[in-house]
Amino acid sequence: MMSLNRYRLKHLRNQGHKGARRASKLLERPDRLIGLILIGNNLVNILASAIATVIAIRLYGDAGIAIATVLLTLVILIFAEITPKTIAALHPERVAFPFSFILLPLLRLFLPMVMAINSVTNGILQLMGFRTEQQEGEALSQEELRTIVTESGAMIPSRHRRMLVNILDLEQVTVNDIMVPRNEVYGIDLDDDDSVIMQQLQESTHTLLPVWNEDINDIRGVLHMRNLSRVLTGDGLCRNALQEEMDKPYFIPENTPLHTQLLQFQQKKVRLGIVVDEYGDVMGLVALEDILEEIVGEFTSNLADDNEEINTMTDGSTLCSGTVSIRDLNKQRGWTLPTDGPKTISGLALEALEAFPTGQVSVRLPGYLLEVEEIEGNLISKVRISPLDID
């Protein structure tokens, strides 16, 4: 009875399983159930000891006491304790459900005796500081639920398990962990010539394009590519129509948790957010698709680009672009590089070096060796990472 999975028991009870209903009723007061079982168990054991002792004395005299004690101990251990309880522990439902049909009437029959004995034991427990009526709730914490999902095995397909775990991880990830950094944002600068803007519109692979004036910190709006035909005329680009067709930009703080932002996207009916820091400067962009990819995995053409930025070398090391996200690299390689500070490999190398490198240098992190391979201007463009064996 005590080995029953309480969540499966609740599921079966809700489905109308009679055995599960009886077992649930018995487990509502485990002190009474334990009292009933132990009353019967001790009554049978003591009665068996008395009968065995009497028979053994008549057959063997005083030596029969020792003989009866040894033989009865072996019989009770093997046939009344270890064997049946092992079977019950291995197959709790197959044992508990049928026997609940017997235990429930017995509990009603011996309820006065059970309550009398429990009143004494509960009084002793109260003196020791325990409260039998205050049972721990069955609510699961996030980590416990994660363990259940992870250990569910073949009961839940592996792809579904990953999605469920990713949903649980949304609370621990913020928008600045998955955003497109400002230096990689593809958008329209109103200060450019019409020909440049036309070329950008023609070559764009994005559905939503931010529009700014001279600097990305001065974002004027977001253009949806479905409205492209309305901003183009026979003579080319119509800037007035472009201004009218832009949606109002939606700004979000950089430390917003992903699960909160997902709800915000749903409530505000928008798909693109401008991530800003505490000073109002633009940090990057985050789209609804970016959050969905955190749950279901990559489903855009960006995956091919990411694979080109992360390469496995012949010596077992990994050569990657400095702009690669640490979280993405950890997911792909199964590593545990720190993610509580910088978000990119370049930033992680700079933090560890505590200075901008002037050439090829290496730095050791717990469990990893980072080697700066290439530098372009003020950016670390290539980093080689080698996992270290730690005894």
GROMACS .gro file of C-alpha atoms in nm:
model
  391
    1MET     CA    1   0.000   0.000   0.000
    2MET     CA    2   0.279   0.242   0.089
    3SER     CA    3   0.471   0.162  -0.233
    4LEU     CA    4   0.189   0.280  -0.458
    5ASN     CA    5   0.271   0.569  -0.688
    6ARG     CA    6   0.045   0.842  -0.552
    7TYR     CA    7   0.017   1.026  -0.883
    8ARG     CA    8  -0.068   0.712  -1.079
    9LEU     CA    9  -0.312   0.620  -0.801
   10LYS     CA   10  -0.481   0.958  -0.837
   11HIS     CA   11  -0.495   0.913  -1.215
   12LEU     CA   12  -0.655   0.567  -1.186
   13ARG     CA   13  -0.899   0.693  -0.925
   14ASN     CA   14  -1.008   0.976  -1.154
   15GLN     CA   15  -1.063   0.719  -1.428
   16GLY     CA   16  -1.300   0.526  -1.201
   17HIS     CA   17  -1.075   0.231  -1.109
   18LYS     CA   18  -1.247   0.062  -0.812
   19GLY     CA   19  -0.927  -0.077  -0.660
   20ALA     CA   20  -0.761   0.265  -0.683
   21ARG     CA   21  -1.061   0.426  -0.514
   22ARG     CA   22  -1.048   0.177  -0.224
   23ALA     CA   23  -0.671   0.217  -0.188
   24SER     CA   24  -0.701   0.598  -0.194
   25LYS     CA   25  -0.963   0.584   0.080
   26LEU     CA   26  -0.734   0.368   0.294
   27LEU     CA   27  -0.438   0.599   0.236
   28GLU     CA   28  -0.633   0.907   0.342
   29ARG     CA   29  -0.545   0.809   0.699
   30PRO     CA   30  -0.218   0.614   0.681
   31ASP     CA   31  -0.198   0.599   1.062
   32ARG     CA   32  -0.521   0.398   1.073
   33LEU     CA   33  -0.412   0.174   0.785
   34ILE     CA   34  -0.079   0.102   0.951
   35GLY     CA   35  -0.254   0.041   1.282
   36LEU     CA   36  -0.494  -0.211   1.123
   37ILE     CA   37  -0.218  -0.399   0.940
   38LEU     CA   38   0.009  -0.414   1.245
   39ILE     CA   39  -0.274  -0.528   1.472
   40GLY     CA   40  -0.342  -0.821   1.241
   41ASN     CA   41   0.024  -0.889   1.180
   42ASN     CA   42   0.123  -0.893   1.548
   43LEU     CA   43  -0.187  -1.088   1.648
   44VAL     CA   44  -0.104  -1.365   1.402
   45ASN     CA   45   0.267  -1.369   1.490
   46ILE     CA   46   0.208  -1.384   1.866
   47LEU     CA   47  -0.062  -1.650   1.825
   48ALA     CA   48   0.167  -1.855   1.602
   49SER     CA   49   0.449  -1.824   1.858
   50ALA     CA   50   0.225  -1.940   2.142
   51ILE     CA   51   0.091  -2.240   1.948
   52ALA     CA   52   0.437  -2.338   1.821
   53THR     CA   53   0.586  -2.314   2.171
   54VAL     CA   54   0.314  -2.534   2.324
   55ILE     CA   55   0.353  -2.798   2.051
   56ALA     CA   56   0.733  -2.794   2.073
   57ILE     CA   57   0.733  -2.832   2.455
   58ARG     CA   58   0.501  -3.131   2.433
   59LEU     CA   59   0.721  -3.292   2.170
   60TYR     CA   60   1.070  -3.200   2.292
   61GLY     CA   61   1.026  -3.073   2.646
   62ASP     CA   62   1.218  -2.762   2.752
   63ALA     CA   63   1.444  -2.785   2.445
   64GLY     CA   64   1.135  -2.729   2.235
   65ILE     CA   65   1.134  -2.356   2.327
   66ALA     CA   66   1.461  -2.298   2.143
   67ILE     CA   67   1.359  -2.521   1.854
   68ALA     CA   68   1.023  -2.344   1.815
   69THR     CA   69   1.190  -2.001   1.832
   70VAL     CA   70   1.442  -2.080   1.556
   71LEU     CA   71   1.201  -2.264   1.325
   72LEU     CA   72   0.917  -2.016   1.365
   73THR     CA   73   1.154  -1.722   1.309
   74LEU     CA   74   1.269  -1.873   0.979
   75VAL     CA   75   0.914  -1.955   0.871
   76ILE     CA   76   0.783  -1.606   0.952
   77LEU     CA   77   1.079  -1.429   0.790
   78ILE     CA   78   1.064  -1.632   0.470
   79PHE     CA   79   0.690  -1.687   0.419
   80ALA     CA   80   0.528  -1.400   0.611
   81GLU     CA   81   0.775  -1.112   0.583
   82ILE     CA   82   1.049  -1.108   0.319
   83THR     CA   83   0.883  -1.301   0.034
   84PRO     CA   84   0.536  -1.141   0.037
   85LYS     CA   85   0.668  -0.791   0.106
   86THR     CA   86   0.923  -0.818  -0.175
   87ILE     CA   87   0.647  -0.924  -0.413
   88ALA     CA   88   0.430  -0.637  -0.293
   89ALA     CA   89   0.714  -0.386  -0.333
   90LEU     CA   90   0.784  -0.505  -0.688
   91HIS     CA   91   0.416  -0.516  -0.790
   92PRO     CA   92   0.232  -0.279  -0.554
   93GLU     CA   93  -0.080  -0.236  -0.768
   94ARG     CA   94  -0.129  -0.610  -0.826
   95VAL     CA   95  -0.118  -0.667  -0.450
   96ALA     CA   96  -0.268  -0.350  -0.304
   97PHE     CA   97  -0.579  -0.321  -0.519
   98PRO     CA   98  -0.715  -0.672  -0.455
   99PHE     CA   99  -0.628  -0.665  -0.084
  100SER     CA  100  -0.791  -0.325  -0.040
  101PHE     CA  101  -1.118  -0.515  -0.090
  102ILE     CA  102  -1.036  -0.700   0.235
  103LEU     CA  103  -0.863  -0.421   0.426
  104LEU     CA  104  -1.141  -0.165   0.387
  105PRO     CA  105  -1.413  -0.380   0.557
  106LEU     CA  106  -1.163  -0.491   0.824
  107LEU     CA  107  -1.083  -0.128   0.898
  108ARG     CA  108  -1.450  -0.053   0.949
  109LEU     CA  109  -1.487  -0.363   1.169
  110PHE     CA  110  -1.186  -0.293   1.390
  111LEU     CA  111  -1.210   0.086   1.375
  112PRO     CA  112  -1.279   0.126   1.753
  113MET     CA  113  -0.970  -0.080   1.839
  114VAL     CA  114  -0.760   0.098   1.577
  115MET     CA  115  -0.869   0.441   1.699
  116ALA     CA  116  -0.801   0.347   2.061
  117ILE     CA  117  -0.449   0.230   1.983
  118ASN     CA  118  -0.383   0.525   1.751
  119SER     CA  119  -0.496   0.770   2.016
  120VAL     CA  120  -0.221   0.638   2.242
  121THR     CA  121   0.045   0.636   1.968
  122ASN     CA  122  -0.062   0.979   1.841
  123GLY     CA  123  -0.035   1.113   2.195
  124ILE     CA  124   0.320   0.982   2.220
  125LEU     CA  125   0.402   1.134   1.879
  126GLN     CA  126   0.264   1.470   1.989
  127LEU     CA  127   0.485   1.463   2.296
  128MET     CA  128   0.778   1.408   2.061
  129GLY     CA  129   0.677   1.707   1.848
  130PHE     CA  130   0.506   1.527   1.558
  131ARG     CA  131   0.159   1.611   1.425
  132THR     CA  132  -0.006   1.317   1.250
  133GLU     CA  133  -0.283   1.533   1.107
  134GLN     CA  134  -0.030   1.762   0.931
  135GLN     CA  135   0.071   1.554   0.634
  136GLU     CA  136   0.312   1.686   0.378
  137GLY     CA  137   0.147   1.802   0.057
  138GLU     CA  138   0.187   1.615  -0.267
  139ALA     CA  139   0.281   1.924  -0.470
  140LEU     CA  140   0.593   1.876  -0.679
  141SER     CA  141   0.874   2.128  -0.703
  142GLN     CA  142   1.016   2.223  -1.042
  143GLU     CA  143   1.325   2.006  -0.992
  144GLU     CA  144   1.114   1.708  -0.881
  145LEU     CA  145   0.892   1.744  -1.186
  146ARG     CA  146   1.203   1.767  -1.404
  147THR     CA  147   1.329   1.440  -1.255
  148ILE     CA  148   0.995   1.267  -1.319
  149VAL     CA  149   0.995   1.382  -1.681
  150THR     CA  150   1.358   1.288  -1.736
  151GLU     CA  151   1.319   0.944  -1.578
  152SER     CA  152   0.988   0.863  -1.750
  153GLY     CA  153   1.172   0.648  -2.003
  154ALA     CA  154   0.972   0.499  -2.289
  155MET     CA  155   0.644   0.619  -2.138
  156ILE     CA  156   0.710   0.963  -2.294
  157PRO     CA  157   0.896   0.993  -2.627
  158SER     CA  158   1.240   1.151  -2.594
  159ARG     CA  159   1.142   1.446  -2.814
  160HIS     CA  160   0.846   1.522  -2.588
  161ARG     CA  161   1.065   1.488  -2.278
  162ARG     CA  162   1.306   1.747  -2.416
  163MET     CA  163   1.019   1.984  -2.487
  164LEU     CA  164   0.876   1.945  -2.137
  165VAL     CA  165   1.217   2.004  -1.977
  166ASN     CA  166   1.271   2.309  -2.200
  167ILE     CA  167   0.940   2.452  -2.081
  168LEU     CA  168   1.056   2.413  -1.722
  169ASP     CA  169   1.381   2.590  -1.811
  170LEU     CA  170   1.203   2.900  -1.942
  171GLU     CA  171   1.192   3.048  -1.591
  172GLN     CA  172   1.570   3.031  -1.563
  173VAL     CA  173   1.643   3.197  -1.900
  174THR     CA  174   1.604   3.567  -1.979
  175VAL     CA  175   1.557   3.742  -2.312
  176ASN     CA  176   1.917   3.863  -2.323
  177ASP     CA  177   2.025   3.496  -2.324
  178ILE     CA  178   1.859   3.430  -2.661
  179MET     CA  179   1.837   3.774  -2.825
  180VAL     CA  180   2.002   3.868  -3.152
  181PRO     CA  181   2.275   4.117  -3.043
  182ARG     CA  182   2.255   4.468  -3.184
  183ASN     CA  183   2.560   4.425  -3.405
  184GLU     CA  184   2.384   4.137  -3.586
  185VAL     CA  185   2.043   4.303  -3.621
  186TYR     CA  186   1.920   4.320  -3.980
  187GLY     CA  187   1.705   4.627  -4.034
  188ILE     CA  188   1.640   4.945  -4.228
  189ASP     CA  189   1.822   5.272  -4.167
  190LEU     CA  190   1.611   5.564  -4.289
  191ASP     CA  191   1.930   5.763  -4.333
  192ASP     CA  192   2.036   5.532  -4.620
  193ASP     CA  193   1.956   5.602  -4.983
  194ASP     CA  194   1.642   5.457  -5.140
  195SER     CA  195   1.849   5.218  -5.350
  196VAL     CA  196   2.018   5.074  -5.040
  197ILE     CA  197   1.684   5.032  -4.861
  198MET     CA  198   1.531   4.869  -5.171
  199GLN     CA  199   1.818   4.621  -5.187
  200GLN     CA  200   1.776   4.539  -4.817
  201LEU     CA  201   1.404   4.478  -4.866
  202GLN     CA  202   1.470   4.251  -5.164
  203GLU     CA  203   1.741   4.047  -4.988
  204SER     CA  204   1.569   4.017  -4.650
  205THR     CA  205   1.487   3.667  -4.526
  206HIS     CA  206   1.303   3.800  -4.221
  207THR     CA  207   0.933   3.864  -4.176
  208LEU     CA  208   0.974   4.163  -3.945
  209LEU     CA  209   1.232   4.438  -3.994
  210PRO     CA  210   1.313   4.708  -3.739
  211VAL     CA  211   1.340   5.058  -3.882
  212TRP     CA  212   1.564   5.323  -3.727
  213ASN     CA  213   1.707   5.661  -3.812
  214GLU     CA  214   2.090   5.687  -3.822
  215ASP     CA  215   2.137   5.481  -3.501
  216ILE     CA  216   1.973   5.160  -3.383
  217ASN     CA  217   1.896   5.330  -3.051
  218ASP     CA  218   1.651   5.550  -3.243
  219ILE     CA  219   1.411   5.278  -3.358
  220ARG     CA  220   1.104   5.430  -3.523
  221GLY     CA  221   0.902   5.116  -3.582
  222VAL     CA  222   0.881   4.763  -3.721
  223LEU     CA  223   0.791   4.685  -4.082
  224HIS     CA  224   0.605   4.365  -4.163
  225MET     CA  225   0.712   4.227  -4.501
  226ARG     CA  226   0.351   4.144  -4.588
  227ASN     CA  227   0.302   4.521  -4.623
  228LEU     CA  228   0.595   4.553  -4.863
  229SER     CA  229   0.372   4.609  -5.167
  230ARG     CA  230   0.220   4.913  -4.998
  231VAL     CA  231   0.552   5.093  -4.957
  232LEU     CA  232   0.667   5.033  -5.314
  233THR     CA  233   0.543   5.234  -5.608
  234GLY     CA  234   0.623   5.238  -5.976
  235ASP     CA  235   0.893   5.492  -5.906
  236GLY     CA  236   1.049   5.290  -5.623
  237LEU     CA  237   1.031   5.338  -5.248
  238CYS     CA  238   0.764   5.562  -5.094
  239ARG     CA  239   0.902   5.685  -4.762
  240ASN     CA  240   0.571   5.830  -4.648
  241ALA     CA  241   0.401   5.494  -4.700
  242LEU     CA  242   0.690   5.325  -4.518
  243GLN     CA  243   0.633   5.551  -4.217
  244GLU     CA  244   0.258   5.476  -4.219
  245GLU     CA  245   0.292   5.098  -4.249
  246MET     CA  246   0.537   5.062  -3.961
  247ASP     CA  247   0.407   4.914  -3.636
  248LYS     CA  248   0.491   5.079  -3.307
  249PRO     CA  249   0.811   4.929  -3.157
  250TYR     CA  250   0.768   4.712  -2.850
  251PHE     CA  251   1.047   4.750  -2.593
  252ILE     CA  252   1.126   4.493  -2.325
  253PRO     CA  253   1.379   4.491  -2.036
  254GLU     CA  254   1.687   4.277  -2.086
  255ASN     CA  255   1.631   4.059  -1.776
  256THR     CA  256   1.273   3.955  -1.854
  257PRO     CA  257   1.229   3.576  -1.802
  258LEU     CA  258   1.129   3.389  -2.115
  259HIS     CA  259   0.807   3.246  -1.970
  260THR     CA  260   0.696   3.602  -1.881
  261GLN     CA  261   0.788   3.735  -2.223
  262LEU     CA  262   0.602   3.453  -2.396
  263LEU     CA  263   0.284   3.558  -2.214
  264GLN     CA  264   0.353   3.923  -2.298
  265PHE     CA  265   0.382   3.839  -2.669
  266GLN     CA  266   0.052   3.653  -2.648
  267GLN     CA  267  -0.131   3.931  -2.463
  268LYS     CA  268   0.001   4.219  -2.675
  269LYS     CA  269  -0.036   4.028  -3.005
  270VAL     CA  270   0.318   4.111  -3.119
  271ARG     CA  271   0.599   3.889  -3.240
  272LEU     CA  272   0.909   4.105  -3.210
  273GLY     CA  273   1.053   4.284  -2.907
  274ILE     CA  274   1.334   4.538  -2.881
  275VAL     CA  275   1.556   4.448  -2.584
  276VAL     CA  276   1.684   4.750  -2.394
  277ASP     CA  277   1.908   4.788  -2.091
  278GLU     CA  278   1.846   4.999  -1.781
  279TYR     CA  279   1.965   5.312  -1.965
  280GLY     CA  280   1.727   5.260  -2.256
  281ASP     CA  281   1.998   5.160  -2.503
  282VAL     CA  282   1.907   4.885  -2.749
  283MET     CA  283   2.076   4.556  -2.667
  284GLY     CA  284   1.924   4.346  -2.943
  285LEU     CA  285   1.605   4.183  -3.069
  286VAL     CA  286   1.404   3.884  -2.955
  287ALA     CA  287   1.123   3.729  -3.158
  288LEU     CA  288   0.840   3.496  -3.064
  289GLU     CA  289   1.007   3.229  -3.280
  290ASP     CA  290   1.322   3.254  -3.067
  291ILE     CA  291   1.128   3.158  -2.754
  292LEU     CA  292   0.942   2.880  -2.934
  293GLU     CA  293   1.276   2.740  -3.052
  294GLU     CA  294   1.384   2.719  -2.688
  295ILE     CA  295   1.095   2.474  -2.640
  296VAL     CA  296   1.078   2.271  -2.961
  297GLY     CA  297   1.433   2.320  -3.088
  298GLU     CA  298   1.565   2.485  -3.403
  299PHE     CA  299   1.321   2.495  -3.694
  300THR     CA  300   1.457   2.779  -3.907
  301SER     CA  301   1.733   2.808  -4.162
  302ASN     CA  302   1.958   2.958  -3.895
  303LEU     CA  303   2.056   2.606  -3.790
  304ALA     CA  304   2.280   2.563  -4.092
  305ASP     CA  305   2.453   2.891  -4.017
  306ASP     CA  306   2.509   2.786  -3.655
  307ASN     CA  307   2.665   2.457  -3.764
  308GLU     CA  308   2.913   2.649  -3.984
  309GLU     CA  309   3.017   2.854  -3.681
  310ILE     CA  310   3.087   2.546  -3.465
  311ASN     CA  311   3.336   2.293  -3.603
  312THR     CA  312   3.492   1.983  -3.449
  313MET     CA  313   3.866   1.956  -3.512
  314THR     CA  314   4.069   1.639  -3.561
  315ASP     CA  315   4.227   1.668  -3.215
  316GLY     CA  316   3.884   1.668  -3.049
  317SER     CA  317   3.874   2.041  -2.982
  318THR     CA  318   3.600   2.274  -3.104
  319LEU     CA  319   3.668   2.580  -3.319
  320CYS     CA  320   3.385   2.830  -3.311
  321SER     CA  321   3.304   3.190  -3.389
  322GLY     CA  322   3.339   3.436  -3.104
  323THR     CA  323   2.976   3.539  -3.145
  324VAL     CA  324   2.843   3.188  -3.076
  325SER     CA  325   2.609   3.176  -2.778
  326ILE     CA  326   2.747   2.988  -2.477
  327ARG     CA  327   2.405   2.832  -2.415
  328ASP     CA  328   2.386   2.703  -2.774
  329LEU     CA  329   2.736   2.558  -2.748
  330ASN     CA  330   2.655   2.390  -2.416
  331LYS     CA  331   2.343   2.235  -2.567
  332GLN     CA  332   2.519   2.109  -2.878
  333ARG     CA  333   2.828   1.973  -2.701
  334GLY     CA  334   2.679   1.879  -2.364
  335TRP     CA  335   2.923   2.113  -2.187
  336THR     CA  336   2.886   2.318  -1.871
  337LEU     CA  337   3.053   2.645  -1.963
  338PRO     CA  338   2.934   2.923  -1.726
  339THR     CA  339   2.628   3.115  -1.850
  340ASP     CA  340   2.571   3.347  -1.555
  341GLY     CA  341   2.802   3.615  -1.697
  342PRO     CA  342   2.889   3.682  -2.063
  343LYS     CA  343   2.653   3.535  -2.322
  344THR     CA  344   2.903   3.467  -2.603
  345ILE     CA  345   3.230   3.277  -2.629
  346SER     CA  346   3.412   3.603  -2.708
  347GLY     CA  347   3.276   3.763  -2.393
  348LEU     CA  348   3.369   3.459  -2.186
  349ALA     CA  349   3.728   3.470  -2.314
  350LEU     CA  350   3.754   3.844  -2.243
  351GLU     CA  351   3.620   3.800  -1.892
  352ALA     CA  352   3.870   3.522  -1.820
  353LEU     CA  353   4.163   3.715  -1.971
  354GLU     CA  354   4.063   4.041  -1.795
  355ALA     CA  355   4.214   4.232  -2.087
  356PHE     CA  356   4.180   4.247  -2.465
  357PRO     CA  357   4.436   4.014  -2.625
  358THR     CA  358   4.686   4.143  -2.879
  359GLY     CA  359   4.756   3.802  -3.031
  360GLN     CA  360   4.693   3.432  -2.988
  361VAL     CA  361   4.662   3.355  -2.619
  362SER     CA  362   4.499   3.084  -2.408
  363VAL     CA  363   4.319   3.084  -2.079
  364ARG     CA  364   4.215   2.797  -1.856
  365LEU     CA  365   3.865   2.771  -1.712
  366PRO     CA  366   3.741   2.495  -1.477
  367GLY     CA  367   3.728   2.193  -1.707
  368TYR     CA  368   3.807   2.380  -2.031
  369LEU     CA  369   4.092   2.546  -2.219
  370LEU     CA  370   4.006   2.850  -2.435
  371GLU     CA  371   4.252   2.954  -2.708
  372VAL     CA  372   4.206   3.279  -2.899
  373GLU     CA  373   4.278   3.198  -3.265
  374GLU     CA  374   4.172   3.510  -3.455
  375ILE     CA  375   4.106   3.875  -3.374
  376GLU     CA  376   3.925   4.117  -3.604
  377GLY     CA  377   3.944   4.477  -3.486
  378ASN     CA  378   3.808   4.484  -3.133
  379LEU     CA  379   3.633   4.148  -3.162
  380ILE     CA  380   3.758   3.797  -3.091
  381SER     CA  381   3.640   3.619  -3.407
  382LYS     CA  382   3.767   3.261  -3.354
  383VAL     CA  383   3.811   3.061  -3.033
  384ARG     CA  384   3.928   2.703  -2.991
  385ILE     CA  385   3.782   2.519  -2.689
  386SER     CA  386   3.925   2.196  -2.550
  387PRO     CA  387   3.760   2.005  -2.263
  388LEU     CA  388   4.010   1.908  -1.992
  389ASP     CA  389   4.015   1.580  -1.803
  390ILE     CA  390   3.980   1.654  -1.431
  391ASP     CA  391   4.049   1.379  -1.180
   0.00000   0.00000   0.00000
